[in-house]
Short mmCIF file of C-alpha atoms and ligand atoms in Angstrom, two decimals:
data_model
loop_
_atom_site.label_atom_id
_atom_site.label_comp_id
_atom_site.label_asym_id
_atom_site.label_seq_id
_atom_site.Cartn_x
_atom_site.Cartn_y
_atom_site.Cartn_z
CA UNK A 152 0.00 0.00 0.00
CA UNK A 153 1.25 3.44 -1.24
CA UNK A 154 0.26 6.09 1.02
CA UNK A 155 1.12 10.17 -0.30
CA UNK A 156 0.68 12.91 1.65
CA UNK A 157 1.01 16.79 1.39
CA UNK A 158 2.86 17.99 4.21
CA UNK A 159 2.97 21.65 6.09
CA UNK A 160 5.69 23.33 3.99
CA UNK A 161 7.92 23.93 7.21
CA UNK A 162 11.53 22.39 8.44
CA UNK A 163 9.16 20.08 11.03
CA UNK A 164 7.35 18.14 7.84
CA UNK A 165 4.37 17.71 9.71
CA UNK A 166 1.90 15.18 7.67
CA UNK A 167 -1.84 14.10 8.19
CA UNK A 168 -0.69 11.07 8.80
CA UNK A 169 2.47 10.23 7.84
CA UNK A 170 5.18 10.81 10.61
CA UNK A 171 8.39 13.19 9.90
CA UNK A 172 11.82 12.15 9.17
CA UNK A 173 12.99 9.34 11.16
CA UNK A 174 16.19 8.79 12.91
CA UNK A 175 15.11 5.56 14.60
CA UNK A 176 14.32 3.37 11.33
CA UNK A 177 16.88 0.63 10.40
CA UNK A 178 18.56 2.26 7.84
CA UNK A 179 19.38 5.23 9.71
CA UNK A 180 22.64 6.15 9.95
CA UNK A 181 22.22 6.53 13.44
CA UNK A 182 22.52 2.76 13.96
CA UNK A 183 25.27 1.65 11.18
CA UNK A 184 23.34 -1.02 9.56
CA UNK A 185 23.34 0.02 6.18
CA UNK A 186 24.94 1.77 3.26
CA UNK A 187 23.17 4.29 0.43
CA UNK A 188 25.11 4.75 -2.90
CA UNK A 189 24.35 5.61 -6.42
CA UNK A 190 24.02 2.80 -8.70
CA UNK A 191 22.87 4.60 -11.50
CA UNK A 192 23.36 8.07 -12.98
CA UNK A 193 24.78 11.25 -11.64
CA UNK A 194 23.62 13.19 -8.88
CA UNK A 195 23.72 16.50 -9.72
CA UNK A 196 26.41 18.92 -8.40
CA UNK A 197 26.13 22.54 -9.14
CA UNK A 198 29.60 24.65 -8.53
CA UNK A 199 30.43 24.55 -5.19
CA UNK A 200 26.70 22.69 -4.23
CA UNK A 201 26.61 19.04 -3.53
CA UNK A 202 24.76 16.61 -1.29
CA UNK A 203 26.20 13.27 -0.83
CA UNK A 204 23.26 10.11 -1.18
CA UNK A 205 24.64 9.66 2.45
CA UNK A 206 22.24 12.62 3.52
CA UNK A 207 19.10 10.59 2.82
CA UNK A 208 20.01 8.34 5.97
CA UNK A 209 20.87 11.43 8.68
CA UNK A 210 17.45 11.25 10.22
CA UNK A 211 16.41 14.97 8.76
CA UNK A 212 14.47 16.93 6.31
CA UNK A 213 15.75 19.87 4.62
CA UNK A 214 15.85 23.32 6.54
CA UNK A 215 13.99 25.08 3.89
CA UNK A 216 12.12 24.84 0.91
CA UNK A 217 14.80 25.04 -1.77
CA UNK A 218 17.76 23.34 -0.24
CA UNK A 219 19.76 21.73 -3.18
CA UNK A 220 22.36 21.41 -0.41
CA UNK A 221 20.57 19.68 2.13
CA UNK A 222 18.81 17.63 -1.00
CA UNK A 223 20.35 14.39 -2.41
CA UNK A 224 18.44 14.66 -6.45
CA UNK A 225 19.89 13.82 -9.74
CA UNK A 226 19.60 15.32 -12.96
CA UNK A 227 16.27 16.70 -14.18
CA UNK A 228 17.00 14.51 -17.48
CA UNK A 229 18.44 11.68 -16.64
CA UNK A 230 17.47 10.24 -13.45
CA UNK A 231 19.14 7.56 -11.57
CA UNK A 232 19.43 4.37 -9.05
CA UNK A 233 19.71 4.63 -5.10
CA UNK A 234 20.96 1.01 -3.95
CA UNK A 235 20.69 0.53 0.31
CA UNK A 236 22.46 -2.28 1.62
CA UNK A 237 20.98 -3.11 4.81
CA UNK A 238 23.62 -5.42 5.92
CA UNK A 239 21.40 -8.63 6.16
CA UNK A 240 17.93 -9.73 4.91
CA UNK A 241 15.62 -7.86 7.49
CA UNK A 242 11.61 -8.01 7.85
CA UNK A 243 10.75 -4.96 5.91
CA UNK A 244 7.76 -3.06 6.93
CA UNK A 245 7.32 0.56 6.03
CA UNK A 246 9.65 2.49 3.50
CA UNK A 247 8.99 6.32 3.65
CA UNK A 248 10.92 8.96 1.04
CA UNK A 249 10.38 12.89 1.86
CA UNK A 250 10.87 15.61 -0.74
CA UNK A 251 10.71 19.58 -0.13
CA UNK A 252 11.15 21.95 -3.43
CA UNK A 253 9.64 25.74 -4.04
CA UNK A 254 11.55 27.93 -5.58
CA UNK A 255 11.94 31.09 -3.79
CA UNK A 256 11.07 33.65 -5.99
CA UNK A 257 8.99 31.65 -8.11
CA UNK A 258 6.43 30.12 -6.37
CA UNK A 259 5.02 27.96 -9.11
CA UNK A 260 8.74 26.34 -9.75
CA UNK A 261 8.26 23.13 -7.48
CA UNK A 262 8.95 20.36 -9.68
CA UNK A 263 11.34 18.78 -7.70
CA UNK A 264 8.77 18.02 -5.14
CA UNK A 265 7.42 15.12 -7.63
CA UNK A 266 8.45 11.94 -6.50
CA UNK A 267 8.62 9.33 -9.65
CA UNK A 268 10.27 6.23 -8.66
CA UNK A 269 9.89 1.95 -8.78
CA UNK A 270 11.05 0.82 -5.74
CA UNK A 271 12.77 -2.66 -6.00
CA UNK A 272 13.98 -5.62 -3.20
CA UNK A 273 16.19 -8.26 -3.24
CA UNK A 274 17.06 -10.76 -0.38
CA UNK A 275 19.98 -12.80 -1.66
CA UNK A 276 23.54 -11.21 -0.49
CA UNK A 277 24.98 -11.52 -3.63
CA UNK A 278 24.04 -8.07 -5.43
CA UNK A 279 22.38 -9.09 -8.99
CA UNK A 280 24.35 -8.03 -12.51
CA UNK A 281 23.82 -4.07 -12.22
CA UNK A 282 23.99 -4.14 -15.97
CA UNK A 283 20.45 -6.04 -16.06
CA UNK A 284 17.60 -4.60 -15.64
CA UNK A 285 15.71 -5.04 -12.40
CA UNK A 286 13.63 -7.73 -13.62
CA UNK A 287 15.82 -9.88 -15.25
CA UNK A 288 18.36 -9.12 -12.56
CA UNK A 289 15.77 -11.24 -10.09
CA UNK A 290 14.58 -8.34 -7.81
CA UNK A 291 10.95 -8.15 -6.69
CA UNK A 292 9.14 -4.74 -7.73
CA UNK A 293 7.32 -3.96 -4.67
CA UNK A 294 6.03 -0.35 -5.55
CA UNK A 295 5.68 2.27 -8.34
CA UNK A 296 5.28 5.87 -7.36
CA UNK A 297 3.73 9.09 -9.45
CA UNK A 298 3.41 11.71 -6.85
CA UNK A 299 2.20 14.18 -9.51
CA UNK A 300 -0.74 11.45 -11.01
CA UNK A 301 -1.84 10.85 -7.23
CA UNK A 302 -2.49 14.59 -6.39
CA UNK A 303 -3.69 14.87 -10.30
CA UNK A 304 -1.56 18.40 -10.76
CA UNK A 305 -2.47 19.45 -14.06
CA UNK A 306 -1.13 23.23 -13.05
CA UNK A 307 2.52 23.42 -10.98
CA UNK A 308 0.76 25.21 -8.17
CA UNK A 309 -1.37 22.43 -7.32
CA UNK A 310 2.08 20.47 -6.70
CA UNK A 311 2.58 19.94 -3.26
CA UNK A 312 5.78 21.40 -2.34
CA UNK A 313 6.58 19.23 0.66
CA UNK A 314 5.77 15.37 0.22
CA UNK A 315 5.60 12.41 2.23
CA UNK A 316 5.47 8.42 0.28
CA UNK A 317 4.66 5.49 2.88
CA UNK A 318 5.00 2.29 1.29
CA UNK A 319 3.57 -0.51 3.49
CA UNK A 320 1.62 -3.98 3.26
CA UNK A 321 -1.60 -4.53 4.81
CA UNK A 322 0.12 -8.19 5.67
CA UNK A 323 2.31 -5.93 7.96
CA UNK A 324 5.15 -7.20 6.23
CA UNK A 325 6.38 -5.54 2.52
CA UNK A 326 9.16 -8.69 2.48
CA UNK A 327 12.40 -9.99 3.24
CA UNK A 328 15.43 -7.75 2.02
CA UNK A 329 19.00 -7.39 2.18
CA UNK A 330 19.00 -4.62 -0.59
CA UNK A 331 16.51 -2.05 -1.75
CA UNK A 332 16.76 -0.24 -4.98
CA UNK A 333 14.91 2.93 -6.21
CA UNK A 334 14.91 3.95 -9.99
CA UNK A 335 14.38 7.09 -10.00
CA UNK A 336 12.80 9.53 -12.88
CA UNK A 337 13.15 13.16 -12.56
CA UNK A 338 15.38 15.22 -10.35
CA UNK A 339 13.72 15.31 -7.15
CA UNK A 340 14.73 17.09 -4.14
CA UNK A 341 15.04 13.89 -1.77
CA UNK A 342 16.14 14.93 1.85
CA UNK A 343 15.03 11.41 3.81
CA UNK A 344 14.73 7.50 3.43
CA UNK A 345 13.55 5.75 5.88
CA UNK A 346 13.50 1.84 6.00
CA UNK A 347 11.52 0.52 9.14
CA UNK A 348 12.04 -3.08 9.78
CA UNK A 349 14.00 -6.06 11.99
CA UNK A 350 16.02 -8.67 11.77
CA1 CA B 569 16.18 7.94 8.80
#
C-alpha cells in the first residue's frame, strides 16, 4: 500500500498522517546497519553545491524549501538508481521517502517536489548483474510511485511542495530484504529515506 501525503511546507514536515523524518528506522545512519550509494546516474552537483546520497540516511528533512544542499536529487533529465544495503535480509515493513522543493522567488517552480520512482527488493547477499535490468536481474518490484498522477496536478501550483510516500503492506510485512533499490525519474529534491524493519 502506497500512502502520499502533502505535508505543512515547514523544516518540522508535519503530515496528516504520515510521521516526519525518522532517525530511529533501520537504515538510519544513526545505527550503522546500512549503506546508500548511487548505482545509476549522476547526482547533480552545481559549482560549489553538492549533497552526498549519504544525507538521505541522517534522520532529517531539509531546513527550507529550496535546499539543493541539504537535497540528495539527480539530474532533471536523466534520473538515476539509489541502492541501500541493509547489511542482512531484514523483515521490511514501512519504506517512507520525503521531498521539499519551491523555488523562492517563483512560487510555481516546485517540480522537484514530484516523486517518480519503482522501488525494488532483493534478499539474496549476492548483489544481482547491475547491468540487467531489475527484472531480469531477479529483484521483486514492490512499488511504483507518481506523486504528480496521485495529487492529479495538471497546473505546478497544485504540486505539493513538501511530500511524504509510505509504502507498506496490509500483511504488515512488505518482504524480506538485504537490498533495496529505487529507480528514480526526474530530479527530485530527496532529503530522507527511511526503511523501518527487523532482523
Ligand atoms: Ca532515517
Amino acid at each position: 500500500m502506497t500512502r502520499i501525503e502533502p505535508g505543512d511546507g515547514t523544516a518540522e514536515f508535519r503530515f496528516p498522517n504520515i510521521a516526519p523524518p525518522s532517525s530511529g528506522d533501520y537504515a538510519d545512519q544513526a545505527f550503522g546497519h546500512a549503506g546508500i550509494r548511487v548505482v545509476q546516474g549522476q547526482l547533480k552537483k552545481y559549482p560549489g553545491q553538492s549533497a552526498p546520497e549519504t544525507l538521505l540516511l541522517d534522520g532529517m528533512g531539509q531546513s527550507h524549501q529550496d535546499a539543493p544542499r541539504r537535497s540528495a536529487f539527480f539530474d532533471h533529465h536523466s534520473g538515476g538508481s539509489f541502492l541501500i544495503d541493509l547489511g542482512q535480509a531484514i523483515s521490511v515493513t514501512k519504506v517512507n521517502s520525503y521531498p521539499w522543493h519551491q523555488n523562492e522567488a517563483r512560487e510555481e517552480n516546485r517540480r522537484r517536489a514530484a516523486q517518480r520512482f519503482t522501488l525494488y527488493g532483493f534478499s539474496g547477499d549476492q548483489l544481482p548483474d547491475m547491468t540487467l535490468s531489475p527484472r531480469r536481474g531477479g529483484w521483486t518490484r514492490i512499488a511504483r510511485v507518481n506523486t504528480d498522477r496521485f495529487f492529479e496536478v495538471d497546473e505546478p501550483l497544485e504540486r505539493p511542495a513538501q511530500q511524504a510516500c509510505s509504502i507498506t503492506s496490509a500483511h504488515g510485512e512488505i518482504g524480506r530484504f538485504r537490498y533495496l533499490l529505487w529507480v528514480v525519474k526526474g530530479g527530485t529534491f530527496f532529503s530522507e529515506f527511511d526503511v523501518f524493519g527487523s532482523p
